[in-house]
mmCIF file of C-alpha atoms in Angstrom:
data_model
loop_
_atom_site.group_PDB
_atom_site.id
_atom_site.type_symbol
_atom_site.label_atom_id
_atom_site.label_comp_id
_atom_site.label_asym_id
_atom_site.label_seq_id
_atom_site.Cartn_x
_atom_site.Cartn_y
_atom_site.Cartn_z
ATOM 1 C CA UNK A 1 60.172 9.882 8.673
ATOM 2 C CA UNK A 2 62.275 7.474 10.554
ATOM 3 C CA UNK A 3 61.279 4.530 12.833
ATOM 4 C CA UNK A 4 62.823 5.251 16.268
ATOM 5 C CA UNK A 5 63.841 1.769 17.160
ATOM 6 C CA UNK A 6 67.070 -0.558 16.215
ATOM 7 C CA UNK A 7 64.728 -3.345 15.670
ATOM 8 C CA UNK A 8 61.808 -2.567 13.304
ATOM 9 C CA UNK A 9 59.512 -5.268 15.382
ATOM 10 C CA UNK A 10 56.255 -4.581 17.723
ATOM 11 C CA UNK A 11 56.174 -7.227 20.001
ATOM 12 C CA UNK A 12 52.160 -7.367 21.088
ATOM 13 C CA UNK A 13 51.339 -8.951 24.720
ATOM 14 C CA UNK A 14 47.607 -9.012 24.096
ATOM 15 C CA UNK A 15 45.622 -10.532 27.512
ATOM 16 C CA UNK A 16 49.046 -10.377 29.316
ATOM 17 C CA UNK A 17 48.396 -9.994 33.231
ATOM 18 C CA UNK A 18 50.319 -7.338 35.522
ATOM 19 C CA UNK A 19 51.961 -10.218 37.670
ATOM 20 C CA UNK A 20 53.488 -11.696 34.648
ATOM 21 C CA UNK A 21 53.937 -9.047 31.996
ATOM 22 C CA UNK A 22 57.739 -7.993 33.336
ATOM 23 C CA UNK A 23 58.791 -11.688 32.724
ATOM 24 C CA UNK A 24 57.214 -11.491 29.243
ATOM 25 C CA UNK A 25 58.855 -8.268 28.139
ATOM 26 C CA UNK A 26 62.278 -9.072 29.401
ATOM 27 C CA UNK A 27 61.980 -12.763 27.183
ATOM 28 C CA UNK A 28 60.927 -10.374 24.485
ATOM 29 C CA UNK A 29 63.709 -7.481 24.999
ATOM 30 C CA UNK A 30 66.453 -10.473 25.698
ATOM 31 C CA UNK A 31 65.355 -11.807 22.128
ATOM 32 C CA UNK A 32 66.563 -8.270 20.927
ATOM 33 C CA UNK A 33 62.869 -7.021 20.589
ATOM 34 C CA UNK A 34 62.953 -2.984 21.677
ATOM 35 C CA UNK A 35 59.391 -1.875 20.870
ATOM 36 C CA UNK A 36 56.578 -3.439 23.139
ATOM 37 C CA UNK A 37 52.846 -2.948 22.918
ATOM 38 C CA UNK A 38 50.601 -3.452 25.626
ATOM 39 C CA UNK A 39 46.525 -3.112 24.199
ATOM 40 C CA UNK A 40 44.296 -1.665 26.519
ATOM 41 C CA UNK A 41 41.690 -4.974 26.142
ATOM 42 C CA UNK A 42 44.211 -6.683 28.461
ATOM 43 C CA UNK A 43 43.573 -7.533 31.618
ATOM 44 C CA UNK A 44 44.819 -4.486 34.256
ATOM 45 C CA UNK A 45 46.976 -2.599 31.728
ATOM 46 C CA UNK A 46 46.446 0.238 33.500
ATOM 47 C CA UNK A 47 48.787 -1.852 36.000
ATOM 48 C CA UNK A 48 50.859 -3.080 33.806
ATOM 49 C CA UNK A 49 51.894 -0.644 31.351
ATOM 50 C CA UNK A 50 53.856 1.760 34.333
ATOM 51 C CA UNK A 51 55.586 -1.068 35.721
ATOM 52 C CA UNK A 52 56.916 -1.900 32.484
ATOM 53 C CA UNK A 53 57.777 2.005 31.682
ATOM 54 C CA UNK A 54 59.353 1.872 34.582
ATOM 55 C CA UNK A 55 61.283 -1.393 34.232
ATOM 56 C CA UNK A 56 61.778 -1.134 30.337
ATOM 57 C CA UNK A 57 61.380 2.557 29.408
ATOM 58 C CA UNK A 58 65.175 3.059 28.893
ATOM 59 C CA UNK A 59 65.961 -0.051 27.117
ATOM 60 C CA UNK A 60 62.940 -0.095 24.560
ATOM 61 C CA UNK A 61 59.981 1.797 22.998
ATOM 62 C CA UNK A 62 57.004 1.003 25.260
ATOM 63 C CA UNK A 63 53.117 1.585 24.306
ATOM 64 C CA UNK A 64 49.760 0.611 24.120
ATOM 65 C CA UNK A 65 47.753 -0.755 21.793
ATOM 66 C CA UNK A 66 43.718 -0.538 20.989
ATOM 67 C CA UNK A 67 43.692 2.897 22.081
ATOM 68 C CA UNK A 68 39.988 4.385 20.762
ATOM 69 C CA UNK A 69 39.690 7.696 22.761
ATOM 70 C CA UNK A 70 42.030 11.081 23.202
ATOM 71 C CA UNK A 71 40.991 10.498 26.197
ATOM 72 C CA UNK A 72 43.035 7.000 26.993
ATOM 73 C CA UNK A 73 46.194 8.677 25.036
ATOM 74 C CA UNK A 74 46.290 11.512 28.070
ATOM 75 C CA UNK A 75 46.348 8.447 30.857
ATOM 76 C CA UNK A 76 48.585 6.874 28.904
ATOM 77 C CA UNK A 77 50.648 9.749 28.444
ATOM 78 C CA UNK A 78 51.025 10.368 32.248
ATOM 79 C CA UNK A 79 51.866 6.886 32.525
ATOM 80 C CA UNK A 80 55.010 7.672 30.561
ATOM 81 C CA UNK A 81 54.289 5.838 27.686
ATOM 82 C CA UNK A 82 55.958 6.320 24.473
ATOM 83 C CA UNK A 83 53.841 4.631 21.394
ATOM 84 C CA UNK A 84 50.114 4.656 20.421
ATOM 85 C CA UNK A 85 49.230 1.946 18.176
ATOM 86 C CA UNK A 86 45.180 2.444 16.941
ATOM 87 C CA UNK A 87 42.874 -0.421 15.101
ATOM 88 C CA UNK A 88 41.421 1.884 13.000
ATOM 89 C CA UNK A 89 42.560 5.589 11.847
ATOM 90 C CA UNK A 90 40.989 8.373 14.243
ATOM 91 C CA UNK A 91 42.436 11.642 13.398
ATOM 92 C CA UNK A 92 41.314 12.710 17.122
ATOM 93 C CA UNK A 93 43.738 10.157 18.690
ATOM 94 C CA UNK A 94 46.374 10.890 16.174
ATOM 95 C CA UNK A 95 46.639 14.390 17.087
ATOM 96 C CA UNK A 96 46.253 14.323 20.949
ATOM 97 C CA UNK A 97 49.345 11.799 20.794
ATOM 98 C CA UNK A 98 51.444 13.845 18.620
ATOM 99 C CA UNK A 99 50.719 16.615 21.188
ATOM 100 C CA UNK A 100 52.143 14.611 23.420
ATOM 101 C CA UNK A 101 55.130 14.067 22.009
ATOM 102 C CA UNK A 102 54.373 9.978 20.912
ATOM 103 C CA UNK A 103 55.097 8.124 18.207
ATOM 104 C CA UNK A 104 51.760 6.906 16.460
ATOM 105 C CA UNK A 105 50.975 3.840 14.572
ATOM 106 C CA UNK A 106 47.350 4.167 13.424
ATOM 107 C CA UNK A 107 45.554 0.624 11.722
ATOM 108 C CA UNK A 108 44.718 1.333 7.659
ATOM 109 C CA UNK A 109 43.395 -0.211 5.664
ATOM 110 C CA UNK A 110 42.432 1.965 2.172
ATOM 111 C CA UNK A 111 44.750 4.727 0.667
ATOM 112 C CA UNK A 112 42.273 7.296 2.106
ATOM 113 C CA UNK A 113 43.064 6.285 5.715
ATOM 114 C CA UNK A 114 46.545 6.276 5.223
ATOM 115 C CA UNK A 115 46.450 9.544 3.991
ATOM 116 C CA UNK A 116 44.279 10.571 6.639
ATOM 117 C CA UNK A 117 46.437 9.135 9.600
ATOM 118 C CA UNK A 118 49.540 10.800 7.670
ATOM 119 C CA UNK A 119 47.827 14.102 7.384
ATOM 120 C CA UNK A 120 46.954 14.151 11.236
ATOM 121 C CA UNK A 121 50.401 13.648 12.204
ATOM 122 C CA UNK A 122 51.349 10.076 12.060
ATOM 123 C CA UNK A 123 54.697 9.150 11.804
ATOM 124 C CA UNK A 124 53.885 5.595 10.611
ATOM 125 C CA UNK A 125 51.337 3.176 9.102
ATOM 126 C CA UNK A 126 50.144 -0.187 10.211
ATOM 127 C CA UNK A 127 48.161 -2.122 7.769
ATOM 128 C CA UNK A 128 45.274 -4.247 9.257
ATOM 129 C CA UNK A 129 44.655 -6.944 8.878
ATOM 130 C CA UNK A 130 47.455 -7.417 6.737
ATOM 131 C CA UNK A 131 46.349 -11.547 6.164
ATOM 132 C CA UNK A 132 43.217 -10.202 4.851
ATOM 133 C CA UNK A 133 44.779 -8.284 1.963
ATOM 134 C CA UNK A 134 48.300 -10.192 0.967
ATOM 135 C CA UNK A 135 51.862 -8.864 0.445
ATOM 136 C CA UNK A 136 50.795 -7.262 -3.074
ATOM 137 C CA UNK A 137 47.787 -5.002 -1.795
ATOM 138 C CA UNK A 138 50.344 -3.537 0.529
ATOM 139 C CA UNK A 139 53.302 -3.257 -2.469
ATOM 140 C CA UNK A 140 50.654 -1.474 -4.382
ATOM 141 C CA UNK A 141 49.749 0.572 -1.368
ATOM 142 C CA UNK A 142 53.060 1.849 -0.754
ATOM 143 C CA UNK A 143 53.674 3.045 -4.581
ATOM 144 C CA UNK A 144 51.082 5.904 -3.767
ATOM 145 C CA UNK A 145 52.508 6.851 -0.389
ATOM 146 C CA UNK A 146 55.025 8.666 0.703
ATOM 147 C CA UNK A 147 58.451 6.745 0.430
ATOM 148 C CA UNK A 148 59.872 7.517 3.718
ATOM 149 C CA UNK A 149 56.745 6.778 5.567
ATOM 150 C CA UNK A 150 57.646 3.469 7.739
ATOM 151 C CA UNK A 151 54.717 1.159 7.086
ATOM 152 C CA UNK A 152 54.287 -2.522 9.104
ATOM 153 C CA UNK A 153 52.148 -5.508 8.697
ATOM 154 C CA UNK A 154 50.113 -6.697 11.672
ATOM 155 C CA UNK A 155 47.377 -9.594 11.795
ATOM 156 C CA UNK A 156 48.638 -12.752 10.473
ATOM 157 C CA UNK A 157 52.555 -12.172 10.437
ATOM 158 C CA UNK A 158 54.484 -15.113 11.855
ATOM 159 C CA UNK A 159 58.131 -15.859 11.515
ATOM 160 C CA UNK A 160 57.855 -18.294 7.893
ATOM 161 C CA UNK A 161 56.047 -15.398 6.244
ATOM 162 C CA UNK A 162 57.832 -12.434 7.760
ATOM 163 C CA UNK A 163 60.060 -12.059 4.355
ATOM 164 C CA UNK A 164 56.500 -11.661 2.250
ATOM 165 C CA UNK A 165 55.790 -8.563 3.885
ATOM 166 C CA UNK A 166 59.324 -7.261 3.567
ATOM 167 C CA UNK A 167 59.804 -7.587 0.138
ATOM 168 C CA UNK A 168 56.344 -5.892 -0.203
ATOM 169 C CA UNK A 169 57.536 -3.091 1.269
ATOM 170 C CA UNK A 170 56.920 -3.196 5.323
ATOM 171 C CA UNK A 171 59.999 -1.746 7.037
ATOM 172 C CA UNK A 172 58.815 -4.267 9.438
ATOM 173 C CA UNK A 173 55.770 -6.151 11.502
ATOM 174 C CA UNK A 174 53.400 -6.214 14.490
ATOM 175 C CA UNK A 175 53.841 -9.416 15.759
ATOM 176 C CA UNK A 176 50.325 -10.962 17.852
ATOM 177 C CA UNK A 177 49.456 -14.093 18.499
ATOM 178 C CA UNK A 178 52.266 -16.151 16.650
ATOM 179 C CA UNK A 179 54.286 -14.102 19.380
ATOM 180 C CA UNK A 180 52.285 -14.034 22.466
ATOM 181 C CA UNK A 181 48.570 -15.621 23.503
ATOM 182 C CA UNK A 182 47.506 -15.269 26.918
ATOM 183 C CA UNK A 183 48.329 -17.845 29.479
ATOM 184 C CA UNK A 184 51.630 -18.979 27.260
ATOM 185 C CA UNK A 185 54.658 -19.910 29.123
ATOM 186 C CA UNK A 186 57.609 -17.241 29.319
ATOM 187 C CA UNK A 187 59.661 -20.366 27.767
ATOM 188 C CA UNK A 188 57.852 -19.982 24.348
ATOM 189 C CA UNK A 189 57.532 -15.972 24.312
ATOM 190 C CA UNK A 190 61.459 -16.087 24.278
ATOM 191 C CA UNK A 191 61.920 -18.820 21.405
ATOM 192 C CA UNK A 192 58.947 -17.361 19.440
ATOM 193 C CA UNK A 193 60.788 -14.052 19.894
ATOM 194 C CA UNK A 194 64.241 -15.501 18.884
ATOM 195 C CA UNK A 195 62.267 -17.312 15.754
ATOM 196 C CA UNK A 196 61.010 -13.784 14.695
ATOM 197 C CA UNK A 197 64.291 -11.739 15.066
ATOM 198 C CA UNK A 198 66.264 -14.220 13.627
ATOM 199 C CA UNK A 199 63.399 -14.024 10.319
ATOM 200 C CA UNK A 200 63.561 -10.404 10.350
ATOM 201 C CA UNK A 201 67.261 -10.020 10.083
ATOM 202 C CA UNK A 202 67.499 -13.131 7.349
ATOM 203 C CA UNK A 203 64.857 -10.984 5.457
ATOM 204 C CA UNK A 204 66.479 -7.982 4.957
ATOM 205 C CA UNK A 205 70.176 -9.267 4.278
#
């Protein structure tokens, strides 16, 4: 398996608002983020998430995030999104994406849901909450998994740490609230975006 983006990086825009969430995700996309997740406990996503497959689509890997129901990955599917990122690991969701023709990133937590999420047909992991366990629960994670399974660390990631998870084994991160809160100026999405590409590519050097 192979992540689909130059940029191993999922910029999250939780509680971003449809009459600002184009300037957000061109701060993010400028910053040389090209994966963007939009969760569905936003305000309006069902606003915002065509207007930025429509801006964005050809420039970066747009989805949305909290998605609980098979149901919310066919709207989002018609919608023309691209990625399903899950909290927790629903083989339901899993497969009605992959029918779709998305990449999925379900949440884990345990080596049985990983192995669950892998054997619906996800083509990635993401660990949550990653704070809650440390960089060595995930190293020891990933020595029972597949090797070529791209695996990333969201919840609690943030641009001084970014390198833990890294050398644990994360071919990259989900980056929340040290990238984005709601209400934040587009000023600080762009330097908190810079601060986390420029980590990233120090990291793996």
């Amino acid at each position: 398996m192979q992540w689909q983006t130059n940029l191993p990086l999922i910029a999250i825009l939780r509680g971003i608002k449809p009459g600002e969430a184009l300037e957000h995700v061109a701060a993010v996309i400028n910053a040389g983020f090209d994966t963007v997740e939009i969760p569905l406990n936003s305000p309006h996503w069902e606003q915002s998430i065509p207007a930025i497959v429509k801006e964005f689509g050809g420039q970066a890997l747009v989805g949305a995030g909290t998605v609980l129901k098979p149901a919310q990955v066919d709207v989002l599917a018609e919608m023309g999104c691209k990625l399903i990122v899950t909290p927790n690991t629903h083989r339901d969701v899993i497969r009605c994406a992959v029918a779709h023709g998305m990449t999925v990133c379900p949440g884990c937590a345990t080596a049985t849901e990983a192995f669950t999420a892998l054997e619906a047909g996800a083509q990635s992991l993401k660990i949550f909450p990653s704070s809650a366990f440390g960089p060595a629960y995930i190293k020891a994670l990933k020595a029972v998994l597949p090797p070529d399974v791209p695996v990333f660390a969201v919840g609690g990631v943030t641009p001084d740490n970014l390198s833990q998870w890294i050398n644990a084994g994360c071919i990259g991160a989900g980056l929340g609230n040290d990238l984005y809160r709601a209400g934040q100026s587009v000023e600080r999405t762009a330097r908190q975006a810079t601060l986390f590409v420029n980590a990233y590519r120090e990291a793996v050097q």
